[in-house]
Amino acid sequence: MELHESSFVSLLSNLRSSTLYNELFVAAQEEAQKSNVRLSDLKKCVQSGLVSAGWDKKLRNAVYHIIQSQYKLFKSSPLASPESEKEPIAYILKAQFVWEKKILKSLNSMCTELTVPLARSRSEKDKKDLAARWSELGVDGPAKICSSDLSQIRPVYAPKDFLEVLVGLQNPNSANTGNMGTYDLPWGLIQVSLKVKTLNELRVQYSEMAITHCQTGTDDLPDIPPELFENERSKLGKKVIAANHAPTAREYSKRGCPVSMRADLWCQILGVDLQNVDYLYYEQLKSYVLQHDLLVDSLLYKDVKLTATNDDQYFVFEDFLYQVLLPFSRDSVVLKHFAYNSATPPKSYIRGKLGIEEFAVTYPPNGVIPFHGFAMYVAPLCYLYNDVVRLYYVFRHMYVNYFFRLHSVSSHPQGIVALSLLFEKLLQAEEPELFYHLIQVGCQPLKIAFKWLMRAFSGFLASDQVLLLWDRILAFDSMEILSVLAVAIFSFRKTNLLKVQCMSTAEAVLADLFTLQIVPLLQLSLFSK
Amino acid sequence: MNEKWEKPINCTIKHTVTLSPSSGRATASQGIPFHSGCKAIDVYFPSVINPEASEGGEIIGAVEFQNDYAAFITIRVKTKATDQATKPASSDQDWKTVVNAFKLMPDCHAEMGSQDTFCITRKQFACDLNNVISLRFILQQPSPMWKDFNIHKIKLFKSSGNRKHFALPNWLTESGSSKPRRKELEPGNDLMTKTEMPKVVGVPDIDILSSNLQQMWALAEEAAANQPEQSIGRYEVDGCYDINLLAYT
């Protein structure tokens, strides 16, 4: 009860500081001034007036989203220090800290090598020039770095480097028996013992995806008569969108979103409801991009060039990506997510003011240093939204709710460590023969699957399949589906994988996943045995 | 949260004792150490009577500690029978189980809960903790995965009977019409009216002035409390964001 009360109080204070509070207040005042309202039943009239004007829906959604965000901040104990709220396990926190330091060093050394500062203000001419080129930044990049310079810019880290960190995680309190396959010396790469779900638990969690339930994306293909499933499904979808209620949208999306409705459903689930102030805020971020030239811009630019521009599905969205990624790096609202992220935003001081706390700033302003493939978190979303601002806010919500967990060391059940472990354990349990064979030929399965997990499969699957997969992440509010899919892919290519004799052939077998249909694959691996 | 239990109770916390079947004798004879998976920590209170009792009825209200891979915790206390105790049959000193096998780690083989800070409060106690002479923590860890287990930073707190409740708004706790918010200001107002102020010509009535000011102050406070969280997203200092290198601290 005590807990409920405290969360209730913070829910109220959250609501009170939202713009919705003021809007409701004004609406209630207007309601009260109507001529047909009698003083005796003022309260009743105002309430029913608000409901009929649709304010109850907005309030319900707001409460739902606040509770969702509080759930992320949920503490094991009210006495826990803020540090242990980010990550309760000391050695994991330390590993994240060491990793961050390594990233900082590599960024600093890149600065020194190239003799460029991390940030500087742009000249008036550059500002004007950049503003004029805003919608076609792909042509010569945000900073107009000469080509020789850009070739020296390299991604700060890639999935492979990050995997090494995770593999190196070792509990100092783990009793060493030296027996392969026991808890302290597992067959897989991840040495941390976290509780991960078993296949049966996952079956229950993803019961909506069972083979007996028709799914959007498989049962509504053009060759299937629409009266079997598609007609009903889209009728229901229209109702759901009209209802504008986040939990309902979430429930509906569990069986996949129809292409035409996905954009709206995702907005409802994530609570993206754009007001004028949001457009203004985006413009503000854009002006920040024009004001300062950051090294991170070049990193993002390079990343887009290396990933999305090379991808025949996404190269058309190159300019879109800059318009999302550059403002994202300036968005200090993103900093809030570090309250529940094990990572800490990098810190720096204004030039010449080293060590003076009043001049301490986070760098980049959003605290997120991009890695090789970061742009791919945005790329699939470009298919959904043609309005850059809407695209921006959806991406920001996706990032602070889900994607940040894919590149920070954490013991969180949704974190990349737990997802990797889930993948290894599921594969061991479901395909023991395959796992054993791959290990025998010196090919740890996680070494192949890790990049899929870290990028949430973006860029590895066909874009429509990525969106169908992300439907499930949003609908079930969990990223465990990523591990399940990775296992499903291994099972699906089992016959070929059992024949490989080295790592490179195994990689070749799993290199091209663009033909895969993820929904039947997931169903096969979750429910067929 | 800490202000609820202001200061920890003064007590002596002994070292953790690992229990083994051959208690007392050396266990090294076998060569292989035997893990009983059970440890005990004793806590003694300097005053043998009611610990820290000043105004009667003060008792241990909460136990706080940081876990270090213990899976379960049991708390037992030895109490001194009070004068009013009417049962002569039971010995004057008796062990009572206050908390029985409280789960600290949901899965003893997995990390979750292994390093969390816990606070066990009166609600979880089986009985009230008064007249306590000594207290014993019994830790259990059935999993062979961990080298060692213990708990650290043990603190015992008095329960201060009337604990502060969270400030729930009036309209939720009271069914009737809510009173004006400026309730807290009333004592101040009373003070002003009671002290006789000499009237000065040309200066408006002090009472009216002050009550108006109070009202303004209350409004300002309310406005400050309801500050929207929408940030304008400034990240630079005085318009400057020129940075050379990152700081390592």
JSON list of C-alpha atoms in Angstrom, two decimals, chain B residues 13-167:
[
{"chain": "B", "resi": 13, "resn": "ILE", "atom": "CA", "xyz": [27.18, -6.47, 15.38]},
{"chain": "B", "resi": 14, "resn": "LYS", "atom": "CA", "xyz": [29.33, -9.58, 15.61]},
{"chain": "B", "resi": 15, "resn": "HIS", "atom": "CA", "xyz": [31.25, -11.22, 12.80]},
{"chain": "B", "resi": 16, "resn": "THR", "atom": "CA", "xyz": [29.48, -13.59, 10.48]},
{"chain": "B", "resi": 17, "resn": "VAL", "atom": "CA", "xyz": [29.79, -17.20, 11.58]},
{"chain": "B", "resi": 18, "resn": "THR", "atom": "CA", "xyz": [29.63, -19.95, 9.00]},
{"chain": "B", "resi": 19, "resn": "LEU", "atom": "CA", "xyz": [27.79, -22.98, 10.32]},
{"chain": "B", "resi": 20, "resn": "SER", "atom": "CA", "xyz": [29.24, -26.37, 9.65]},
{"chain": "B", "resi": 21, "resn": "PRO", "atom": "CA", "xyz": [28.39, -29.87, 10.94]},
{"chain": "B", "resi": 22, "resn": "SER", "atom": "CA", "xyz": [31.60, -30.13, 12.94]},
{"chain": "B", "resi": 23, "resn": "SER", "atom": "CA", "xyz": [31.01, -26.87, 14.68]},
{"chain": "B", "resi": 24, "resn": "GLY", "atom": "CA", "xyz": [33.88, -25.92, 16.91]},
{"chain": "B", "resi": 25, "resn": "ARG", "atom": "CA", "xyz": [36.40, -28.42, 15.52]},
{"chain": "B", "resi": 26, "resn": "ALA", "atom": "CA", "xyz": [38.59, -27.76, 12.54]},
{"chain": "B", "resi": 27, "resn": "THR", "atom": "CA", "xyz": [37.06, -28.77, 9.23]},
{"chain": "B", "resi": 28, "resn": "ALA", "atom": "CA", "xyz": [40.32, -28.89, 7.33]},
{"chain": "B", "resi": 29, "resn": "SER", "atom": "CA", "xyz": [40.77, -32.61, 8.04]},
{"chain": "B", "resi": 30, "resn": "GLN", "atom": "CA", "xyz": [38.75, -33.60, 4.97]},
{"chain": "B", "resi": 31, "resn": "GLY", "atom": "CA", "xyz": [40.60, -31.29, 2.65]},
{"chain": "B", "resi": 32, "resn": "ILE", "atom": "CA", "xyz": [37.45, -30.30, 0.82]},
{"chain": "B", "resi": 33, "resn": "PRO", "atom": "CA", "xyz": [35.60, -27.48, 2.53]},
{"chain": "B", "resi": 34, "resn": "PHE", "atom": "CA", "xyz": [32.05, -28.31, 3.35]},
{"chain": "B", "resi": 35, "resn": "HIS", "atom": "CA", "xyz": [29.50, -25.69, 2.42]},
{"chain": "B", "resi": 36, "resn": "SER", "atom": "CA", "xyz": [26.58, -25.71, 4.75]},
{"chain": "B", "resi": 37, "resn": "GLY", "atom": "CA", "xyz": [25.06, -22.76, 2.93]},
{"chain": "B", "resi": 38, "resn": "CYS", "atom": "CA", "xyz": [24.13, -21.26, 6.25]},
{"chain": "B", "resi": 39, "resn": "LYS", "atom": "CA", "xyz": [25.57, -18.36, 8.23]},
{"chain": "B", "resi": 40, "resn": "ALA", "atom": "CA", "xyz": [24.59, -16.46, 11.31]},
{"chain": "B", "resi": 41, "resn": "ILE", "atom": "CA", "xyz": [25.22, -12.94, 12.55]},
{"chain": "B", "resi": 42, "resn": "ASP", "atom": "CA", "xyz": [24.55, -12.00, 16.15]},
{"chain": "B", "resi": 43, "resn": "VAL", "atom": "CA", "xyz": [23.61, -8.53, 17.25]},
{"chain": "B", "resi": 44, "resn": "TYR", "atom": "CA", "xyz": [23.77, -7.42, 20.89]},
{"chain": "B", "resi": 45, "resn": "PHE", "atom": "CA", "xyz": [22.31, -4.34, 22.44]},
{"chain": "B", "resi": 46, "resn": "PRO", "atom": "CA", "xyz": [24.29, -2.43, 25.05]},
{"chain": "B", "resi": 47, "resn": "SER", "atom": "CA", "xyz": [21.28, -1.82, 27.25]},
{"chain": "B", "resi": 48, "resn": "VAL", "atom": "CA", "xyz": [20.01, -5.21, 28.26]},
{"chain": "B", "resi": 49, "resn": "ILE", "atom": "CA", "xyz": [16.52, -3.95, 28.78]},
{"chain": "B", "resi": 50, "resn": "ASN", "atom": "CA", "xyz": [14.38, -2.36, 26.18]},
{"chain": "B", "resi": 51, "resn": "PRO", "atom": "CA", "xyz": [16.87, -1.09, 23.61]},
{"chain": "B", "resi": 52, "resn": "GLU", "atom": "CA", "xyz": [16.97, 2.65, 23.58]},
{"chain": "B", "resi": 53, "resn": "ALA", "atom": "CA", "xyz": [13.68, 2.81, 25.38]},
{"chain": "B", "resi": 54, "resn": "SER", "atom": "CA", "xyz": [12.96, 6.23, 26.69]},
{"chain": "B", "resi": 55, "resn": "GLU", "atom": "CA", "xyz": [9.28, 6.88, 26.22]},
{"chain": "B", "resi": 56, "resn": "GLY", "atom": "CA", "xyz": [7.72, 3.46, 26.57]},
{"chain": "B", "resi": 57, "resn": "GLY", "atom": "CA", "xyz": [6.70, 1.52, 23.51]},
{"chain": "B", "resi": 58, "resn": "GLU", "atom": "CA", "xyz": [9.67, 2.25, 21.31]},
{"chain": "B", "resi": 59, "resn": "ILE", "atom": "CA", "xyz": [10.69, -0.85, 19.47]},
{"chain": "B", "resi": 60, "resn": "ILE", "atom": "CA", "xyz": [12.80, -1.94, 16.52]},
{"chain": "B", "resi": 61, "resn": "GLY", "atom": "CA", "xyz": [10.87, -0.80, 13.49]},
{"chain": "B", "resi": 62, "resn": "ALA", "atom": "CA", "xyz": [13.09, -1.60, 10.58]},
{"chain": "B", "resi": 63, "resn": "VAL", "atom": "CA", "xyz": [16.16, -3.55, 9.57]},
{"chain": "B", "resi": 64, "resn": "GLU", "atom": "CA", "xyz": [18.24, -2.29, 6.69]},
{"chain": "B", "resi": 65, "resn": "PHE", "atom": "CA", "xyz": [21.18, -4.05, 5.03]},
{"chain": "B", "resi": 66, "resn": "GLN", "atom": "CA", "xyz": [22.90, -4.57, 1.75]},
{"chain": "B", "resi": 67, "resn": "ASN", "atom": "CA", "xyz": [22.77, -8.08, 0.42]},
{"chain": "B", "resi": 68, "resn": "ASP", "atom": "CA", "xyz": [25.83, -9.88, -0.84]},
{"chain": "B", "resi": 69, "resn": "TYR", "atom": "CA", "xyz": [24.57, -13.11, -2.41]},
{"chain": "B", "resi": 70, "resn": "ALA", "atom": "CA", "xyz": [22.45, -14.43, 0.46]},
{"chain": "B", "resi": 71, "resn": "ALA", "atom": "CA", "xyz": [19.31, -16.07, -0.86]},
{"chain": "B", "resi": 72, "resn": "PHE", "atom": "CA", "xyz": [17.18, -16.13, 2.28]},
{"chain": "B", "resi": 73, "resn": "ILE", "atom": "CA", "xyz": [17.23, -14.34, 5.57]},
{"chain": "B", "resi": 74, "resn": "THR", "atom": "CA", "xyz": [15.68, -15.38, 8.87]},
{"chain": "B", "resi": 75, "resn": "ILE", "atom": "CA", "xyz": [15.63, -13.03, 11.82]},
{"chain": "B", "resi": 76, "resn": "ARG", "atom": "CA", "xyz": [15.28, -14.36, 15.36]},
{"chain": "B", "resi": 77, "resn": "VAL", "atom": "CA", "xyz": [15.29, -12.39, 18.58]},
{"chain": "B", "resi": 78, "resn": "LYS", "atom": "CA", "xyz": [15.91, -13.17, 22.19]},
{"chain": "B", "resi": 79, "resn": "THR", "atom": "CA", "xyz": [13.68, -11.16, 24.44]},
{"chain": "B", "resi": 80, "resn": "LYS", "atom": "CA", "xyz": [13.64, -10.59, 28.14]},
{"chain": "B", "resi": 81, "resn": "ALA", "atom": "CA", "xyz": [10.33, -11.39, 29.73]},
{"chain": "B", "resi": 82, "resn": "THR", "atom": "CA", "xyz": [8.76, -8.25, 31.10]},
{"chain": "B", "resi": 83, "resn": "ASP", "atom": "CA", "xyz": [7.48, -7.90, 34.64]},
{"chain": "B", "resi": 84, "resn": "GLN", "atom": "CA", "xyz": [3.94, -8.31, 33.47]},
{"chain": "B", "resi": 85, "resn": "ALA", "atom": "CA", "xyz": [4.71, -11.68, 31.91]},
{"chain": "B", "resi": 86, "resn": "THR", "atom": "CA", "xyz": [2.24, -14.04, 33.43]},
{"chain": "B", "resi": 87, "resn": "LYS", "atom": "CA", "xyz": [3.62, -17.32, 32.19]},
{"chain": "B", "resi": 88, "resn": "PRO", "atom": "CA", "xyz": [6.04, -18.68, 34.70]},
{"chain": "B", "resi": 89, "resn": "ALA", "atom": "CA", "xyz": [6.42, -21.92, 32.75]},
{"chain": "B", "resi": 90, "resn": "SER", "atom": "CA", "xyz": [8.42, -20.37, 29.94]},
{"chain": "B", "resi": 91, "resn": "SER", "atom": "CA", "xyz": [11.97, -19.39, 30.69]},
{"chain": "B", "resi": 92, "resn": "ASP", "atom": "CA", "xyz": [12.60, -15.71, 31.06]},
{"chain": "B", "resi": 93, "resn": "GLN", "atom": "CA", "xyz": [14.71, -15.68, 27.94]},
{"chain": "B", "resi": 94, "resn": "ASP", "atom": "CA", "xyz": [13.20, -16.97, 24.75]},
{"chain": "B", "resi": 95, "resn": "TRP", "atom": "CA", "xyz": [14.08, -17.09, 21.04]},
{"chain": "B", "resi": 96, "resn": "LYS", "atom": "CA", "xyz": [11.36, -15.93, 18.73]},
{"chain": "B", "resi": 97, "resn": "THR", "atom": "CA", "xyz": [11.34, -16.02, 14.94]},
{"chain": "B", "resi": 98, "resn": "VAL", "atom": "CA", "xyz": [10.49, -12.61, 13.60]},
{"chain": "B", "resi": 99, "resn": "VAL", "atom": "CA", "xyz": [11.11, -13.12, 9.91]},
{"chain": "B", "resi": 100, "resn": "ASN", "atom": "CA", "xyz": [11.21, -16.60, 8.46]},
{"chain": "B", "resi": 101, "resn": "ALA", "atom": "CA", "xyz": [13.23, -17.35, 5.32]},
{"chain": "B", "resi": 102, "resn": "PHE", "atom": "CA", "xyz": [12.56, -14.03, 3.64]},
{"chain": "B", "resi": 103, "resn": "LYS", "atom": "CA", "xyz": [13.53, -14.34, -0.01]},
{"chain": "B", "resi": 104, "resn": "LEU", "atom": "CA", "xyz": [16.28, -11.93, -1.01]},
{"chain": "B", "resi": 105, "resn": "MET", "atom": "CA", "xyz": [17.11, -13.47, -4.37]},
{"chain": "B", "resi": 106, "resn": "PRO", "atom": "CA", "xyz": [14.08, -14.57, -6.42]},
{"chain": "B", "resi": 107, "resn": "ASP", "atom": "CA", "xyz": [16.23, -17.26, -8.05]},
{"chain": "B", "resi": 108, "resn": "CYS", "atom": "CA", "xyz": [19.20, -18.25, -5.93]},
{"chain": "B", "resi": 109, "resn": "HIS", "atom": "CA", "xyz": [21.23, -19.22, -9.03]},
{"chain": "B", "resi": 110, "resn": "ALA", "atom": "CA", "xyz": [20.74, -15.86, -10.74]},
{"chain": "B", "resi": 111, "resn": "GLU", "atom": "CA", "xyz": [22.09, -12.41, -9.99]},
{"chain": "B", "resi": 112, "resn": "MET", "atom": "CA", "xyz": [18.81, -10.68, -9.34]},
{"chain": "B", "resi": 113, "resn": "GLY", "atom": "CA", "xyz": [18.62, -9.28, -5.81]},
{"chain": "B", "resi": 114, "resn": "SER", "atom": "CA", "xyz": [22.14, -10.42, -5.00]},
{"chain": "B", "resi": 115, "resn": "GLN", "atom": "CA", "xyz": [23.48, -6.94, -4.25]},
{"chain": "B", "resi": 116, "resn": "ASP", "atom": "CA", "xyz": [20.33, -5.00, -3.51]},
{"chain": "B", "resi": 117, "resn": "THR", "atom": "CA", "xyz": [19.75, -2.95, -0.42]},
{"chain": "B", "resi": 118, "resn": "PHE", "atom": "CA", "xyz": [16.83, -4.30, 1.57]},
{"chain": "B", "resi": 119, "resn": "CYS", "atom": "CA", "xyz": [14.73, -2.78, 4.26]},
{"chain": "B", "resi": 120, "resn": "ILE", "atom": "CA", "xyz": [12.55, -5.16, 6.23]},
{"chain": "B", "resi": 121, "resn": "THR", "atom": "CA", "xyz": [9.97, -3.23, 8.19]},
{"chain": "B", "resi": 122, "resn": "ARG", "atom": "CA", "xyz": [7.50, -3.94, 10.96]},
{"chain": "B", "resi": 123, "resn": "LYS", "atom": "CA", "xyz": [4.90, -5.01, 8.46]},
{"chain": "B", "resi": 124, "resn": "GLN", "atom": "CA", "xyz": [6.97, -8.07, 7.65]},
{"chain": "B", "resi": 125, "resn": "PHE", "atom": "CA", "xyz": [7.74, -8.88, 11.29]},
{"chain": "B", "resi": 126, "resn": "ALA", "atom": "CA", "xyz": [5.79, -11.70, 12.88]},
{"chain": "B", "resi": 127, "resn": "CYS", "atom": "CA", "xyz": [5.76, -9.93, 16.22]},
{"chain": "B", "resi": 128, "resn": "ASP", "atom": "CA", "xyz": [6.74, -6.62, 17.77]},
{"chain": "B", "resi": 129, "resn": "LEU", "atom": "CA", "xyz": [10.38, -6.28, 18.70]},
{"chain": "B", "resi": 130, "resn": "ASN", "atom": "CA", "xyz": [10.47, -4.93, 22.22]},
{"chain": "B", "resi": 131, "resn": "ASN", "atom": "CA", "xyz": [12.58, -6.01, 25.17]},
{"chain": "B", "resi": 132, "resn": "VAL", "atom": "CA", "xyz": [15.13, -7.44, 22.79]},
{"chain": "B", "resi": 133, "resn": "ILE", "atom": "CA", "xyz": [18.42, -8.61, 24.28]},
{"chain": "B", "resi": 134, "resn": "SER", "atom": "CA", "xyz": [19.98, -9.94, 21.16]},
{"chain": "B", "resi": 135, "resn": "LEU", "atom": "CA", "xyz": [19.06, -10.50, 17.58]},
{"chain": "B", "resi": 136, "resn": "ARG", "atom": "CA", "xyz": [20.32, -13.10, 15.16]},
{"chain": "B", "resi": 137, "resn": "PHE", "atom": "CA", "xyz": [20.36, -13.02, 11.37]},
{"chain": "B", "resi": 138, "resn": "ILE", "atom": "CA", "xyz": [20.44, -16.43, 9.75]},
{"chain": "B", "resi": 139, "resn": "LEU", "atom": "CA", "xyz": [21.51, -16.35, 6.13]},
{"chain": "B", "resi": 140, "resn": "GLN", "atom": "CA", "xyz": [21.00, -19.18, 3.70]},
{"chain": "B", "resi": 141, "resn": "GLN", "atom": "CA", "xyz": [22.34, -19.76, 0.22]},
{"chain": "B", "resi": 142, "resn": "PRO", "atom": "CA", "xyz": [21.46, -23.14, -1.27]},
{"chain": "B", "resi": 143, "resn": "SER", "atom": "CA", "xyz": [23.14, -22.48, -4.62]},
{"chain": "B", "resi": 144, "resn": "PRO", "atom": "CA", "xyz": [26.70, -23.80, -5.03]},
{"chain": "B", "resi": 145, "resn": "MET", "atom": "CA", "xyz": [27.38, -21.13, -7.64]},
{"chain": "B", "resi": 146, "resn": "TRP", "atom": "CA", "xyz": [28.65, -18.45, -5.35]},
{"chain": "B", "resi": 147, "resn": "LYS", "atom": "CA", "xyz": [31.97, -18.43, -3.57]},
{"chain": "B", "resi": 148, "resn": "ASP", "atom": "CA", "xyz": [30.68, -16.62, -0.56]},
{"chain": "B", "resi": 149, "resn": "PHE", "atom": "CA", "xyz": [27.64, -14.83, 0.76]},
{"chain": "B", "resi": 150, "resn": "ASN", "atom": "CA", "xyz": [26.98, -12.33, 3.48]},
{"chain": "B", "resi": 151, "resn": "ILE", "atom": "CA", "xyz": [25.11, -9.16, 4.27]},
{"chain": "B", "resi": 152, "resn": "HIS", "atom": "CA", "xyz": [26.69, -5.77, 4.90]},
{"chain": "B", "resi": 153, "resn": "LYS", "atom": "CA", "xyz": [25.88, -2.36, 6.29]},
{"chain": "B", "resi": 154, "resn": "ILE", "atom": "CA", "xyz": [23.39, -3.68, 8.81]},
{"chain": "B", "resi": 155, "resn": "LYS", "atom": "CA", "xyz": [21.38, -0.94, 10.46]},
{"chain": "B", "resi": 156, "resn": "LEU", "atom": "CA", "xyz": [18.53, -1.26, 12.89]},
{"chain": "B", "resi": 157, "resn": "PHE", "atom": "CA", "xyz": [16.05, 1.56, 13.30]},
{"chain": "B", "resi": 158, "resn": "LYS", "atom": "CA", "xyz": [13.53, 2.46, 15.91]},
{"chain": "B", "resi": 159, "resn": "SER", "atom": "CA", "xyz": [9.99, 2.72, 14.78]},
{"chain": "B", "resi": 160, "resn": "SER", "atom": "CA", "xyz": [8.70, 6.16, 15.41]},
{"chain": "B", "resi": 161, "resn": "GLY", "atom": "CA", "xyz": [5.03, 5.30, 15.96]},
{"chain": "B", "resi": 162, "resn": "ASN", "atom": "CA", "xyz": [3.45, 8.06, 13.90]},
{"chain": "B", "resi": 163, "resn": "ARG", "atom": "CA", "xyz": [5.19, 7.80, 10.59]},
{"chain": "B", "resi": 164, "resn": "LYS", "atom": "CA", "xyz": [4.68, 10.57, 8.11]},
{"chain": "B", "resi": 165, "resn": "HIS", "atom": "CA", "xyz": [2.25, 9.73, 5.42]},
{"chain": "B", "resi": 166, "resn": "PHE", "atom": "CA", "xyz": [2.61, 10.69, 1.83]},
{"chain": "B", "resi": 167, "resn": "ALA", "atom": "CA", "xyz": [0.91, 13.88, 0.97]}
]
